[in-house]
mmCIF file of C-alpha atoms in Angstrom:
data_model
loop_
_atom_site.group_PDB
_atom_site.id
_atom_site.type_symbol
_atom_site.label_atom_id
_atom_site.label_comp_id
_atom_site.label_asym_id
_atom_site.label_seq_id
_atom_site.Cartn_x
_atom_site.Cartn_y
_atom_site.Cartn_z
ATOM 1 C CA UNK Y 239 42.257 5.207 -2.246
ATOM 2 C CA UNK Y 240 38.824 6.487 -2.406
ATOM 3 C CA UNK Y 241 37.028 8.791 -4.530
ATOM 4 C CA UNK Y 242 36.746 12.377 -4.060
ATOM 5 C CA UNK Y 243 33.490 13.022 -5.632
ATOM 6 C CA UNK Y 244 31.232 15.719 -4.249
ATOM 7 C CA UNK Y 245 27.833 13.527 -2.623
ATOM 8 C CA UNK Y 246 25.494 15.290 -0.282
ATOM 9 C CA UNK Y 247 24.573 12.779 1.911
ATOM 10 C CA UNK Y 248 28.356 11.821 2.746
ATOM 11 C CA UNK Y 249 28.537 15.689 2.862
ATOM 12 C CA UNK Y 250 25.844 15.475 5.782
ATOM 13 C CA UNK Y 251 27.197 12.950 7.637
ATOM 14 C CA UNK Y 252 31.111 14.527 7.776
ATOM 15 C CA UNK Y 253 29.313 17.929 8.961
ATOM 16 C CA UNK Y 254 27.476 15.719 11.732
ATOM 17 C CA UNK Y 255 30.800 14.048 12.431
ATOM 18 C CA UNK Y 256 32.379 17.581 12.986
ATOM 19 C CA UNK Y 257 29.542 18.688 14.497
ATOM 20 C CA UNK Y 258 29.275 16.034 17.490
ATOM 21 C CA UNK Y 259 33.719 16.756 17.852
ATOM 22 C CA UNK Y 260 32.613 20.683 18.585
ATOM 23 C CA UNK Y 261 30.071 20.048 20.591
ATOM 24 C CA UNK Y 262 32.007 17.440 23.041
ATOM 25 C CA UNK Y 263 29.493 15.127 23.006
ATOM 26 C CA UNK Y 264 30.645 12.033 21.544
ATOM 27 C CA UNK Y 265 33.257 10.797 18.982
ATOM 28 C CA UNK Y 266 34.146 11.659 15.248
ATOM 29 C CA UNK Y 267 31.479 9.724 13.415
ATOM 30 C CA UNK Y 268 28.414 10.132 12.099
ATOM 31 C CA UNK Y 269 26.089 8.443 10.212
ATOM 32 C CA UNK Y 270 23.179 8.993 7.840
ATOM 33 C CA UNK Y 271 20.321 7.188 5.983
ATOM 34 C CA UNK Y 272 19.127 7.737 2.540
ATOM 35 C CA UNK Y 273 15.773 6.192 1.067
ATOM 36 C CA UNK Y 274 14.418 7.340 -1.966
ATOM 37 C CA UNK Y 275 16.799 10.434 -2.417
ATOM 38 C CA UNK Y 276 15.563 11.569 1.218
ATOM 39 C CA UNK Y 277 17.855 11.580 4.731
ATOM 40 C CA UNK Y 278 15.058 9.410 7.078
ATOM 41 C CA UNK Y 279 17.485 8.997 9.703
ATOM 42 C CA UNK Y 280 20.568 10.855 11.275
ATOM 43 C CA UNK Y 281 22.787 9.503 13.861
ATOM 44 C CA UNK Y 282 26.194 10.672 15.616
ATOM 45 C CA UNK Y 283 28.347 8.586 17.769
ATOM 46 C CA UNK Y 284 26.332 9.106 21.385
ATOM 47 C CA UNK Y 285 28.853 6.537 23.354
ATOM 48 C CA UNK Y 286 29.682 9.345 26.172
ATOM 49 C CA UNK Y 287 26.714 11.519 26.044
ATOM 50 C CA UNK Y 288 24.564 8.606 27.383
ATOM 51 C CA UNK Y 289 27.097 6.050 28.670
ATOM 52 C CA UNK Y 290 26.000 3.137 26.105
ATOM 53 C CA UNK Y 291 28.716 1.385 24.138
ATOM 54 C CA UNK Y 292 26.803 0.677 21.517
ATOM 55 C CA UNK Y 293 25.956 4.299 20.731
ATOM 56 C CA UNK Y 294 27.776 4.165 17.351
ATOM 57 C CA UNK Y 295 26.378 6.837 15.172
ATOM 58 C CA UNK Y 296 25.887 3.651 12.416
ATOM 59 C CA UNK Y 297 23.606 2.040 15.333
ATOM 60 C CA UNK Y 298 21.719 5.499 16.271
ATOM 61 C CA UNK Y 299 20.768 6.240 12.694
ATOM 62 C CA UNK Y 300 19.750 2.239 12.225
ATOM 63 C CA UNK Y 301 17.464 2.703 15.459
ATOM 64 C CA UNK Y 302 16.073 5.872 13.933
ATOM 65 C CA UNK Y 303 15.296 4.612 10.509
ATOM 66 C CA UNK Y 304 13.951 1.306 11.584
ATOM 67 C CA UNK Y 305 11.398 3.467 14.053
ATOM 68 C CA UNK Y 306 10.806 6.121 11.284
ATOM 69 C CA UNK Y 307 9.820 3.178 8.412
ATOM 70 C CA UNK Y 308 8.089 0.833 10.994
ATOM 71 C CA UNK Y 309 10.549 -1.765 9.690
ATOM 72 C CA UNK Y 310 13.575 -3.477 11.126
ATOM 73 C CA UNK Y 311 15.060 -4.096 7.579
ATOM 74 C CA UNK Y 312 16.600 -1.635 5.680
ATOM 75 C CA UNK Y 313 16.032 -2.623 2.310
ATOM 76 C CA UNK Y 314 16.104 0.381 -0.209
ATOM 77 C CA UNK Y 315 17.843 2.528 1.879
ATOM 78 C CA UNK Y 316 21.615 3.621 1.549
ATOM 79 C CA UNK Y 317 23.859 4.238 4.662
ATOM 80 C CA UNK Y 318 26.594 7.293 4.959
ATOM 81 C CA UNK Y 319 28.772 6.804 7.008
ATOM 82 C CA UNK Y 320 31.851 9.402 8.120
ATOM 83 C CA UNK Y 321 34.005 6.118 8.518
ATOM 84 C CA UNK Y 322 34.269 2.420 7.608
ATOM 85 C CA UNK Y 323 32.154 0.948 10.308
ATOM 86 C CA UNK Y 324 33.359 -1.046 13.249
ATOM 87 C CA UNK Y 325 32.810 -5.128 13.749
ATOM 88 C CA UNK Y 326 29.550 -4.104 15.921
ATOM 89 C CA UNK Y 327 28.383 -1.213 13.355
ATOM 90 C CA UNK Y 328 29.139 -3.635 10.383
ATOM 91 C CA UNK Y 329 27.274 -6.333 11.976
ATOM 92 C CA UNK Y 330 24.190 -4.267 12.476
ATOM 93 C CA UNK Y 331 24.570 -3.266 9.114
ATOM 94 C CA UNK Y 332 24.060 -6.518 8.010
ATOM 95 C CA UNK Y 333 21.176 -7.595 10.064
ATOM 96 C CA UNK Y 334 19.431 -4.264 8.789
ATOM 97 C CA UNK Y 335 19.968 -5.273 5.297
ATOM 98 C CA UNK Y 336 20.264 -1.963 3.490
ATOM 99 C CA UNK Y 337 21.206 -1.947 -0.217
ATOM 100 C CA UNK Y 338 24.554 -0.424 -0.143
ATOM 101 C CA UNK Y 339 27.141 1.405 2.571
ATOM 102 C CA UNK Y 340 29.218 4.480 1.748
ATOM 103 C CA UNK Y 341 32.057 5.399 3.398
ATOM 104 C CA UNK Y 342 34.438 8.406 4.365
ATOM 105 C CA UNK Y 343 37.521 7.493 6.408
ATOM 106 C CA UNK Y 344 39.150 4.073 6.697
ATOM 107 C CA UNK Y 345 39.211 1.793 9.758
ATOM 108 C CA UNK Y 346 42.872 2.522 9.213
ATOM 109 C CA UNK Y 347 42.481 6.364 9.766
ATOM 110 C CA UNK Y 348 40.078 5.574 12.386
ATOM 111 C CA UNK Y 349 42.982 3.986 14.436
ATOM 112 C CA UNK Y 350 45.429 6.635 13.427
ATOM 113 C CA UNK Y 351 43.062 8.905 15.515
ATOM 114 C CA UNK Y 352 42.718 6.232 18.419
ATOM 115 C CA UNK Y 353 39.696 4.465 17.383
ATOM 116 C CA UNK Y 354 41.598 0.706 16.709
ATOM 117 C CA UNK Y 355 38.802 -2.391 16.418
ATOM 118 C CA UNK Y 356 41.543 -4.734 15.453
ATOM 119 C CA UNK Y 357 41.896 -6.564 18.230
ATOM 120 C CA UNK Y 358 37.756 -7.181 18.244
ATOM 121 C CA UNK Y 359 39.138 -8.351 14.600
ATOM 122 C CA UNK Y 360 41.178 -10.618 16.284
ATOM 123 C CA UNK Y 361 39.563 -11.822 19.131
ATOM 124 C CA UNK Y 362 36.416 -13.037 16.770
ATOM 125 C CA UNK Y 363 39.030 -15.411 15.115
ATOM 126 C CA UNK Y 364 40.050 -16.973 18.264
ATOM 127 C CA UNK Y 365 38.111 -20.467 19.700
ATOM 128 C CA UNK Y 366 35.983 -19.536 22.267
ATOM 129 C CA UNK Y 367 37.900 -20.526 25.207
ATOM 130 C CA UNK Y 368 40.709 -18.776 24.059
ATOM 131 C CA UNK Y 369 38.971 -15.096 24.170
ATOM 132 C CA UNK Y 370 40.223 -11.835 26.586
ATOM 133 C CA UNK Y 371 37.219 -11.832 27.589
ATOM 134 C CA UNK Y 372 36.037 -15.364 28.820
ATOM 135 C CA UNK Y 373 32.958 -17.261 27.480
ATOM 136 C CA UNK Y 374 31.784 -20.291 29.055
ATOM 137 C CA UNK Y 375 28.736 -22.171 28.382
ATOM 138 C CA UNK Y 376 25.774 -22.777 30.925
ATOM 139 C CA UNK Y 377 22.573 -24.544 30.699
ATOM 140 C CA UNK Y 378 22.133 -25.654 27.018
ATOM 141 C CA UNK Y 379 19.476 -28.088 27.832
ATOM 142 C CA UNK Y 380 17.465 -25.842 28.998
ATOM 143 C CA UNK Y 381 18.527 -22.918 26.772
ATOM 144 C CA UNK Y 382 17.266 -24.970 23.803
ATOM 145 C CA UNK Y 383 13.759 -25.075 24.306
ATOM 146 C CA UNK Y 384 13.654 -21.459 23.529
ATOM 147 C CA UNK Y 385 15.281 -22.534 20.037
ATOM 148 C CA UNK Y 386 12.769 -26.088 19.840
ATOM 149 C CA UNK Y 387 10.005 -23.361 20.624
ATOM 150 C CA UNK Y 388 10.335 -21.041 17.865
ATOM 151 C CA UNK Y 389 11.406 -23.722 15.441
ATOM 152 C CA UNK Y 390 7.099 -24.519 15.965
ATOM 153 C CA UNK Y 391 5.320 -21.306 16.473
ATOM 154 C CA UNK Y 392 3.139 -20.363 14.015
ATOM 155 C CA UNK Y 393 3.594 -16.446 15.802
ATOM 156 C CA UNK Y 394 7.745 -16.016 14.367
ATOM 157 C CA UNK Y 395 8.543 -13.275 12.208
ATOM 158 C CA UNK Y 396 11.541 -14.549 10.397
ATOM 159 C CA UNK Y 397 14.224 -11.882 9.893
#
């Protein structure tokens, strides 16, 4: 069970979770990032209002921050979140490297209210062939040089 301490930034993010319900455009999340003591980025979940799955309020506030610090890593920033992130939200959580994640309501209440990522839980477990969704490789000889490429330009930006 979590803590009920009073925070401001988790307070922020809960009213733009509640916020984005009334207004009918997107989902019950919302998302905010701190740096410094100072909200630099805001997001809500956006999935209906512009028809992009990966619209996650987590995602929208990364974008943000990322633009607003001319950076695409997070470090020294916190992240509020209204909920435990999502496999996709998580995983761009961890490419943007932020120093620590805060969360309101569990993935658990999450799929009480008809938001349930388990079965992208499960499927990531699976082989590859044995996916919902199928995957099948094309082309790796060719695919590779791309790899062979950037494993010898002196132009990378390692992230």
């Amino acid at each position: 069970m979590g803590t009920n301490s009073s925070n401001p930034f988790m307070a922020e993010a809960i009213a733009l979770s509640l916020q984005n319900v009334r207004s009918g455009n997107g989902g019950p999340f919302a998302a905010v990032i701190v740096k410094g003591g100072q909200i630099i980025a805001r997001g809500v979940n956006r999935v209906t209002a512009t028809n992009d799955p990966t619209a996650h309020a987590e995602v929208v506030a990364i974008r943000e921050a990322c633009t607003t610090l001319k950076t695409f890593q997070l470090t020294g920033c916190e992240i509020y979140t209204s909920c435990e992130p999502c496999p996709m939200c998580l995983a761009a959580i961890y490419w943007a490297r932020p120093d620590r994640v805060y969360f309101g309501n569990t993935k658990e209440d999450a799929a009480d209210a008809g938001f349930d990522d388990s079965f992208i839980y499960d499927e990531i477990e699976k082989p590859v062939n044995g996916r919902k969704i199928p995957l099948q490789q094309l082309m790796r000889g060719e695919a590779i040089r791309a790899f062979e490429e950037w494993a010898k330009s002196p132009n990378k930006v390692e992230y």
